[in-house]
mmCIF file of C-alpha atoms in Angstrom:
data_model
loop_
_atom_site.group_PDB
_atom_site.id
_atom_site.type_symbol
_atom_site.label_atom_id
_atom_site.label_comp_id
_atom_site.label_asym_id
_atom_site.label_seq_id
_atom_site.Cartn_x
_atom_site.Cartn_y
_atom_site.Cartn_z
ATOM 1 C CA MET A 1 16.041 -1.060 4.131
ATOM 2 C CA ASN A 2 16.138 -3.741 1.480
ATOM 3 C CA PHE A 3 12.541 -4.446 1.778
ATOM 4 C CA ALA A 4 12.614 -6.807 -1.293
ATOM 5 C CA LEU A 5 14.642 -9.409 0.389
ATOM 6 C CA ASP A 6 11.873 -10.803 2.232
ATOM 7 C CA ALA A 7 11.107 -14.325 1.155
ATOM 8 C CA ILE A 8 7.583 -13.681 0.239
ATOM 9 C CA TRP A 9 8.506 -11.753 -2.684
ATOM 10 C CA TRP A 10 10.720 -14.469 -4.058
ATOM 11 C CA ARG A 11 7.661 -16.843 -3.856
ATOM 12 C CA LEU A 12 4.559 -15.083 -5.015
ATOM 13 C CA SER A 13 4.400 -14.603 -8.905
ATOM 14 C CA ASN A 14 0.921 -13.468 -9.741
ATOM 15 C CA PRO A 15 1.053 -9.473 -9.833
ATOM 16 C CA HIS A 16 -2.308 -9.077 -8.232
ATOM 17 C CA ILE A 17 -1.577 -11.482 -5.446
ATOM 18 C CA ARG A 18 1.973 -9.680 -4.641
ATOM 19 C CA ALA A 19 -0.035 -6.399 -4.451
ATOM 20 C CA LEU A 20 -2.498 -7.996 -2.444
ATOM 21 C CA ALA A 21 0.138 -9.425 0.026
ATOM 22 C CA SER A 22 1.846 -5.959 0.256
ATOM 23 C CA VAL A 23 -1.607 -4.339 1.318
ATOM 24 C CA LEU A 24 -1.639 -7.068 3.913
ATOM 25 C CA VAL A 25 1.760 -7.521 5.448
ATOM 26 C CA ALA A 26 3.860 -4.480 4.412
ATOM 27 C CA PRO A 27 4.939 -2.484 7.154
ATOM 28 C CA ALA A 28 3.338 1.073 7.755
ATOM 29 C CA LEU A 29 4.937 4.174 6.577
ATOM 30 C CA TRP A 30 3.598 6.073 9.604
ATOM 31 C CA ARG A 31 2.137 4.994 12.892
ATOM 32 C CA THR A 32 -1.475 6.187 13.875
ATOM 33 C CA GLY A 33 -1.491 4.468 17.179
ATOM 34 C CA ARG A 34 -4.511 2.256 15.974
ATOM 35 C CA GLU A 35 -2.979 0.042 13.770
ATOM 36 C CA LEU A 36 -4.859 -3.186 12.535
ATOM 37 C CA SER A 37 -2.195 -5.812 13.084
ATOM 38 C CA VAL A 38 -0.981 -8.150 10.370
ATOM 39 C CA ARG A 39 -1.785 -11.056 12.506
ATOM 40 C CA GLU A 40 -5.232 -9.918 12.772
ATOM 41 C CA LEU A 41 -5.636 -8.988 9.003
ATOM 42 C CA LEU A 42 -4.102 -12.342 7.997
ATOM 43 C CA GLY A 43 -5.816 -14.408 10.385
ATOM 44 C CA GLU A 44 -4.499 -18.260 11.082
ATOM 45 C CA ARG A 45 -4.967 -19.354 7.626
ATOM 46 C CA GLY A 46 -4.410 -16.204 5.638
ATOM 47 C CA PHE A 47 -1.029 -16.759 4.443
ATOM 48 C CA ARG A 48 -1.840 -20.422 3.201
ATOM 49 C CA TYR A 49 -4.700 -18.820 1.513
ATOM 50 C CA LEU A 50 -2.490 -16.363 -0.388
ATOM 51 C CA LEU A 51 -0.011 -19.128 -1.526
ATOM 52 C CA ASP A 52 -3.069 -21.173 -2.690
ATOM 53 C CA LEU A 53 -4.280 -18.273 -4.637
ATOM 54 C CA ASP A 54 -0.927 -17.571 -6.127
ATOM 55 C CA ASP A 55 -0.439 -21.118 -7.027
ATOM 56 C CA ASN A 56 -3.871 -21.714 -8.691
ATOM 57 C CA LYS A 57 -2.851 -20.546 -12.296
ATOM 58 C CA SER A 58 -6.448 -20.489 -13.353
ATOM 59 C CA PHE A 59 -7.445 -18.120 -10.716
ATOM 60 C CA ARG A 60 -8.383 -14.547 -11.650
ATOM 61 C CA LEU A 61 -9.214 -11.598 -9.430
ATOM 62 C CA PRO A 62 -12.760 -10.350 -10.381
ATOM 63 C CA GLU A 63 -12.360 -7.927 -13.287
ATOM 64 C CA ASN A 64 -13.456 -5.015 -11.208
ATOM 65 C CA VAL A 65 -10.592 -5.124 -8.946
ATOM 66 C CA GLY A 66 -8.004 -3.718 -11.287
ATOM 67 C CA ASN A 67 -7.813 0.028 -11.614
ATOM 68 C CA PRO A 68 -5.278 2.472 -12.881
ATOM 69 C CA LEU A 69 -5.511 4.635 -9.881
ATOM 70 C CA LEU A 70 -3.356 3.464 -7.047
ATOM 71 C CA GLY A 71 -5.635 4.211 -4.129
ATOM 72 C CA LYS A 72 -8.760 2.585 -5.978
ATOM 73 C CA TYR A 73 -6.733 -0.543 -6.740
ATOM 74 C CA ALA A 74 -5.596 -0.911 -3.102
ATOM 75 C CA GLU A 75 -9.170 -0.415 -1.949
ATOM 76 C CA ASN A 76 -10.174 -2.995 -4.247
ATOM 77 C CA LEU A 77 -7.803 -5.607 -3.140
ATOM 78 C CA LEU A 78 -8.646 -5.069 0.500
ATOM 79 C CA ALA A 79 -12.118 -5.371 -0.113
ATOM 80 C CA PHE A 80 -11.626 -8.711 -2.193
ATOM 81 C CA TRP A 81 -9.511 -9.969 0.936
ATOM 82 C CA LEU A 82 -12.187 -9.001 3.523
ATOM 83 C CA ALA A 83 -14.899 -10.307 1.447
ATOM 84 C CA ASN A 84 -13.012 -13.909 0.871
ATOM 85 C CA ALA A 85 -10.483 -14.582 3.393
ATOM 86 C CA PRO A 86 -11.430 -17.489 5.555
ATOM 87 C CA HIS A 87 -11.769 -15.591 8.974
ATOM 88 C CA SER A 88 -13.162 -12.526 7.397
ATOM 89 C CA ARG A 89 -16.915 -11.021 6.374
ATOM 90 C CA LEU A 90 -17.106 -7.776 4.935
ATOM 91 C CA LEU A 91 -20.066 -5.722 6.159
ATOM 92 C CA GLY A 92 -19.894 -2.451 4.337
ATOM 93 C CA ARG A 93 -17.740 -0.640 1.979
ATOM 94 C CA ASN A 94 -17.498 3.035 1.303
ATOM 95 C CA VAL A 95 -20.221 3.603 3.623
ATOM 96 C CA GLN A 96 -21.823 6.832 3.338
ATOM 97 C CA LEU A 97 -22.311 9.045 6.464
ATOM 98 C CA PHE A 98 -25.228 11.718 6.440
ATOM 99 C CA ASN A 99 -25.775 14.538 9.042
ATOM 100 C CA LEU A 100 -29.271 15.394 10.405
ATOM 101 C CA LYS A 101 -29.954 17.538 7.386
ATOM 102 C CA ASN A 102 -29.211 14.581 5.201
ATOM 103 C CA GLN A 103 -25.938 16.127 3.912
ATOM 104 C CA LEU A 104 -23.148 13.778 3.213
ATOM 105 C CA VAL A 105 -20.387 14.453 5.573
ATOM 106 C CA GLY A 106 -17.824 11.399 5.214
ATOM 107 C CA GLU A 107 -17.273 7.789 4.552
ATOM 108 C CA LEU A 108 -16.284 4.618 6.325
ATOM 109 C CA ASP A 109 -13.595 2.694 4.157
ATOM 110 C CA PHE A 110 -14.487 -0.528 5.407
ATOM 111 C CA VAL A 111 -16.673 -2.111 8.057
ATOM 112 C CA ALA A 112 -15.760 -6.032 8.595
ATOM 113 C CA GLN A 113 -15.827 -8.745 10.877
ATOM 114 C CA LEU A 114 -12.130 -10.439 11.542
ATOM 115 C CA ASN A 115 -11.826 -13.282 13.623
ATOM 116 C CA GLY A 116 -15.336 -12.646 15.176
ATOM 117 C CA ARG A 117 -14.500 -8.809 16.009
ATOM 118 C CA ILE A 118 -15.816 -6.106 14.318
ATOM 119 C CA TYR A 119 -13.697 -3.223 12.526
ATOM 120 C CA HIS A 120 -13.933 0.024 10.933
ATOM 121 C CA ILE A 121 -10.942 0.002 8.777
ATOM 122 C CA GLU A 122 -9.468 3.171 7.102
ATOM 123 C CA LEU A 123 -6.790 2.375 4.326
ATOM 124 C CA ALA A 124 -3.971 4.654 3.100
ATOM 125 C CA CYS A 125 -1.231 3.865 0.614
ATOM 126 C CA LYS A 126 0.920 6.913 0.214
ATOM 127 C CA TYR A 127 4.519 7.509 -1.564
ATOM 128 C CA PHE A 128 6.224 10.674 -0.075
ATOM 129 C CA GLY A 129 9.670 12.217 -0.499
ATOM 130 C CA ALA A 130 11.686 15.015 0.624
ATOM 131 C CA TYR A 131 15.607 15.557 0.629
ATOM 132 C CA ASP A 132 15.935 15.664 4.336
ATOM 133 C CA GLY A 133 13.193 13.031 4.916
ATOM 134 C CA GLN A 134 11.545 15.162 7.472
ATOM 135 C CA PRO A 135 7.548 14.733 7.825
ATOM 136 C CA GLU A 136 7.055 18.358 7.217
ATOM 137 C CA ASN A 137 8.682 18.245 3.924
ATOM 138 C CA MET A 138 7.264 15.203 2.530
ATOM 139 C CA VAL A 139 5.105 15.371 -0.574
ATOM 140 C CA GLY A 140 3.986 12.987 -3.175
ATOM 141 C CA LEU A 141 4.510 12.803 -7.022
ATOM 142 C CA ASN A 142 1.787 15.354 -6.791
ATOM 143 C CA SER A 143 3.433 18.424 -4.897
ATOM 144 C CA GLN A 144 -0.161 19.013 -3.580
ATOM 145 C CA ASP A 145 -0.355 15.898 -1.864
ATOM 146 C CA ASN A 146 1.876 16.060 1.609
ATOM 147 C CA LEU A 147 2.327 13.836 4.529
ATOM 148 C CA LEU A 148 1.251 16.017 7.459
ATOM 149 C CA ASN A 149 -2.113 16.745 5.736
ATOM 150 C CA LYS A 150 -2.587 12.962 5.114
ATOM 151 C CA ILE A 151 -1.938 12.309 8.718
ATOM 152 C CA ASP A 152 -4.305 14.773 9.857
ATOM 153 C CA LYS A 153 -6.997 13.682 7.335
ATOM 154 C CA LEU A 154 -6.722 9.917 8.418
ATOM 155 C CA ASN A 155 -6.902 10.683 12.066
ATOM 156 C CA GLN A 156 -10.228 12.513 11.398
ATOM 157 C CA GLN A 157 -11.550 9.606 9.295
ATOM 158 C CA LEU A 158 -10.672 7.122 12.068
ATOM 159 C CA ASN A 159 -13.100 8.970 14.386
ATOM 160 C CA TYR A 160 -15.966 9.120 11.994
ATOM 161 C CA SER A 161 -17.703 5.725 12.961
ATOM 162 C CA GLN A 162 -17.992 6.998 16.729
ATOM 163 C CA ASN A 163 -19.722 10.420 15.737
ATOM 164 C CA PRO A 164 -23.630 10.484 15.423
ATOM 165 C CA ALA A 165 -23.455 9.987 11.830
ATOM 166 C CA GLY A 166 -21.135 7.102 11.850
ATOM 167 C CA GLN A 167 -23.079 5.486 14.551
ATOM 168 C CA GLN A 168 -26.349 5.685 12.625
ATOM 169 C CA ALA A 169 -24.721 4.292 9.460
ATOM 170 C CA LEU A 170 -23.362 1.478 11.374
ATOM 171 C CA ALA A 171 -26.703 0.917 13.060
ATOM 172 C CA ASN A 172 -28.160 0.720 9.376
ATOM 173 C CA LEU A 173 -25.622 -2.231 8.996
ATOM 174 C CA GLY A 174 -26.937 -4.095 12.022
ATOM 175 C CA VAL A 175 -23.813 -3.000 13.896
ATOM 176 C CA ASN A 176 -23.582 -1.657 17.320
ATOM 177 C CA ALA A 177 -20.987 1.346 17.204
ATOM 178 C CA ALA A 178 -19.976 0.406 20.973
ATOM 179 C CA GLU A 179 -18.768 -2.977 19.473
ATOM 180 C CA VAL A 180 -16.591 -1.326 16.775
ATOM 181 C CA GLN A 181 -12.932 -1.143 16.964
ATOM 182 C CA CYS A 182 -11.270 1.808 14.808
ATOM 183 C CA VAL A 183 -8.234 0.769 12.998
ATOM 184 C CA SER A 184 -5.838 1.920 10.124
ATOM 185 C CA VAL A 185 -4.086 0.179 7.378
ATOM 186 C CA VAL A 186 -1.443 2.355 6.302
ATOM 187 C CA ARG A 187 1.015 1.471 3.445
ATOM 188 C CA GLY A 188 3.604 3.066 1.067
ATOM 189 C CA MET A 189 7.288 4.235 1.169
ATOM 190 C CA GLY A 190 9.191 7.288 2.096
ATOM 191 C CA PHE A 191 11.904 8.523 0.262
ATOM 192 C CA SER A 192 15.035 10.763 0.967
ATOM 193 C CA HIS A 193 18.320 11.455 -0.295
ATOM 194 C CA SER A 194 20.067 9.209 2.160
ATOM 195 C CA GLY A 195 17.472 6.527 1.534
ATOM 196 C CA SER A 196 16.687 6.390 5.257
ATOM 197 C CA LEU A 197 13.846 7.942 7.493
ATOM 198 C CA LYS A 198 14.802 9.397 10.785
ATOM 199 C CA ASN A 199 11.853 10.707 12.861
ATOM 200 C CA VAL A 200 9.594 9.517 15.594
ATOM 201 C CA ARG A 201 6.445 9.843 13.214
ATOM 202 C CA TYR A 202 7.737 7.175 10.952
ATOM 203 C CA ALA A 203 7.348 3.436 11.542
ATOM 204 C CA GLU A 204 10.615 1.762 12.582
ATOM 205 C CA ASN A 205 10.483 -0.645 9.898
ATOM 206 C CA ALA A 206 8.950 1.515 7.171
ATOM 207 C CA TRP A 207 9.679 0.873 3.608
ATOM 208 C CA THR A 208 12.250 3.481 2.202
ATOM 209 C CA GLY A 209 13.867 4.344 -0.942
ATOM 210 C CA VAL A 210 16.249 7.122 -2.489
ATOM 211 C CA LEU A 211 14.978 10.396 -3.761
ATOM 212 C CA LEU A 212 16.840 11.636 -7.027
ATOM 213 C CA ASN A 213 16.518 14.569 -8.953
ATOM 214 C CA HIS A 214 16.523 14.191 -12.672
ATOM 215 C CA LEU A 215 19.166 16.907 -13.131
ATOM 216 C CA GLN A 216 21.711 14.608 -11.006
ATOM 217 C CA GLN A 217 24.829 13.087 -12.785
ATOM 218 C CA ILE A 218 24.269 9.411 -11.982
ATOM 219 C CA ASP A 219 26.657 6.630 -12.769
ATOM 220 C CA PHE A 220 24.320 3.420 -13.005
ATOM 221 C CA LYS A 221 26.605 1.504 -15.290
ATOM 222 C CA ASN A 222 25.829 -2.279 -15.545
ATOM 223 C CA LYS A 223 22.491 -1.998 -13.731
ATOM 224 C CA LYS A 224 19.138 -2.525 -14.913
ATOM 225 C CA PHE A 225 15.793 -0.539 -14.224
ATOM 226 C CA TYR A 226 12.066 -0.902 -14.463
ATOM 227 C CA ARG A 227 9.960 2.369 -14.353
ATOM 228 C CA LEU A 228 6.782 1.419 -12.268
ATOM 229 C CA PRO A 229 3.141 2.259 -13.627
ATOM 230 C CA LYS A 230 1.155 3.872 -10.607
ATOM 231 C CA ASN A 231 -0.839 0.621 -10.139
ATOM 232 C CA GLN A 232 2.379 -1.423 -9.576
ATOM 233 C CA PHE A 233 3.891 0.774 -6.736
ATOM 234 C CA LEU A 234 2.235 -1.393 -4.140
ATOM 235 C CA ALA A 235 4.665 -4.544 -4.379
ATOM 236 C CA PRO A 236 8.366 -5.122 -5.178
ATOM 237 C CA ALA A 237 8.800 -5.457 -8.917
ATOM 238 C CA ARG A 238 9.026 -8.931 -10.652
ATOM 239 C CA VAL A 239 9.285 -8.355 -14.422
ATOM 240 C CA SER A 240 10.411 -10.107 -17.520
ATOM 241 C CA CYS A 241 13.918 -9.046 -19.068
ATOM 242 C CA SER A 242 11.862 -7.540 -22.047
ATOM 243 C CA LEU A 243 10.899 -4.570 -19.702
ATOM 244 C CA VAL A 244 14.008 -3.665 -17.888
ATOM 245 C CA VAL A 245 16.361 -0.950 -19.232
ATOM 246 C CA ASP A 246 19.452 0.858 -18.629
ATOM 247 C CA TRP A 247 19.340 4.151 -16.517
ATOM 248 C CA ASP A 248 19.919 6.313 -19.741
ATOM 249 C CA LYS A 249 16.607 4.900 -21.094
ATOM 250 C CA ILE A 250 14.488 5.761 -18.049
ATOM 251 C CA GLY A 251 14.067 9.480 -19.112
ATOM 252 C CA GLU A 252 13.232 12.517 -16.923
ATOM 253 C CA GLN A 253 9.715 12.025 -16.372
ATOM 254 C CA SER A 254 9.073 12.081 -12.365
ATOM 255 C CA GLY A 255 7.877 8.767 -11.147
ATOM 256 C CA LEU A 256 9.099 5.603 -9.214
ATOM 257 C CA ILE A 257 12.033 3.464 -10.496
ATOM 258 C CA ALA A 258 12.978 0.189 -9.149
ATOM 259 C CA GLU A 259 16.445 -1.054 -9.555
ATOM 260 C CA VAL A 260 16.085 -4.906 -10.428
ATOM 261 C CA VAL A 261 18.296 -8.041 -10.604
ATOM 262 C CA GLN A 262 17.811 -11.262 -12.511
ATOM 263 C CA ARG A 263 17.122 -14.291 -10.192
ATOM 264 C CA PRO A 264 16.952 -17.967 -10.822
ATOM 265 C CA ASP A 265 13.266 -17.836 -11.895
ATOM 266 C CA GLY A 266 14.216 -16.063 -14.961
ATOM 267 C CA TYR A 267 12.578 -12.792 -13.946
ATOM 268 C CA PHE A 268 14.098 -9.486 -12.549
ATOM 269 C CA HIS A 269 13.451 -8.683 -8.944
ATOM 270 C CA GLU A 270 13.322 -5.096 -7.322
ATOM 271 C CA ILE A 271 16.179 -4.624 -5.081
ATOM 272 C CA GLN A 272 15.903 -0.934 -4.553
ATOM 273 C CA ARG A 273 13.476 1.932 -5.291
ATOM 274 C CA PHE A 274 13.971 5.392 -6.364
ATOM 275 C CA MET A 275 11.574 8.453 -6.530
ATOM 276 C CA LEU A 276 12.543 10.578 -9.654
ATOM 277 C CA ILE A 277 11.576 14.444 -9.340
#
């Protein structure tokens, strides 16, 4: 799937707003059955609000939003949105849950009101690869991180707000647990040798890329590439010409690599992504 051809990635230029947009509108990598819809997350005026933020050249996200850790960065972006979007109110973030012995037993990522409805939101942004693309074989750049474990963990987290500790934590926020809808925001990409994912666990429109081994002999003549830092995984790359290189300059270190082409705005835009292992 050539995810980078969507018009929004041609339109947005601020790298933080592009990353924010990906958290809001990118497809899920896998389905939980409790997805928070893009329509609900964006609201009626959310897309216009994104464009206004991008067009305001003096706008700067709060300094504490940026983070070298991908997960924290994605969380900070979503927290900014929930606190500032026209239709949203952030009620709690990283809400700690304690049992009757006052032991910490978990957290709720976000409690927020969207369009008048109250949600417990769990966020996950993951990048997994396997030669055959099958869920049981999918691992991250850290091989200890795997898809099936993350699916199980997220399913557990989605139930936190309905257990006694979660109900008490919500009550402390002035929220009735019975009125709360538990939802997920799952983002990321899946990589396989073929570049496609064929399994019922994956979302039909999931973003996909190609898994490569650094020992493979690859002929990428006359193409340009950009090695993505971890905090730039979220959105399709848009980089200046000074940052792009030929494939033979990429090196053997594992990571995510974007193939890029120059567009009329003078920047190089991502058209395909690789996971190099």
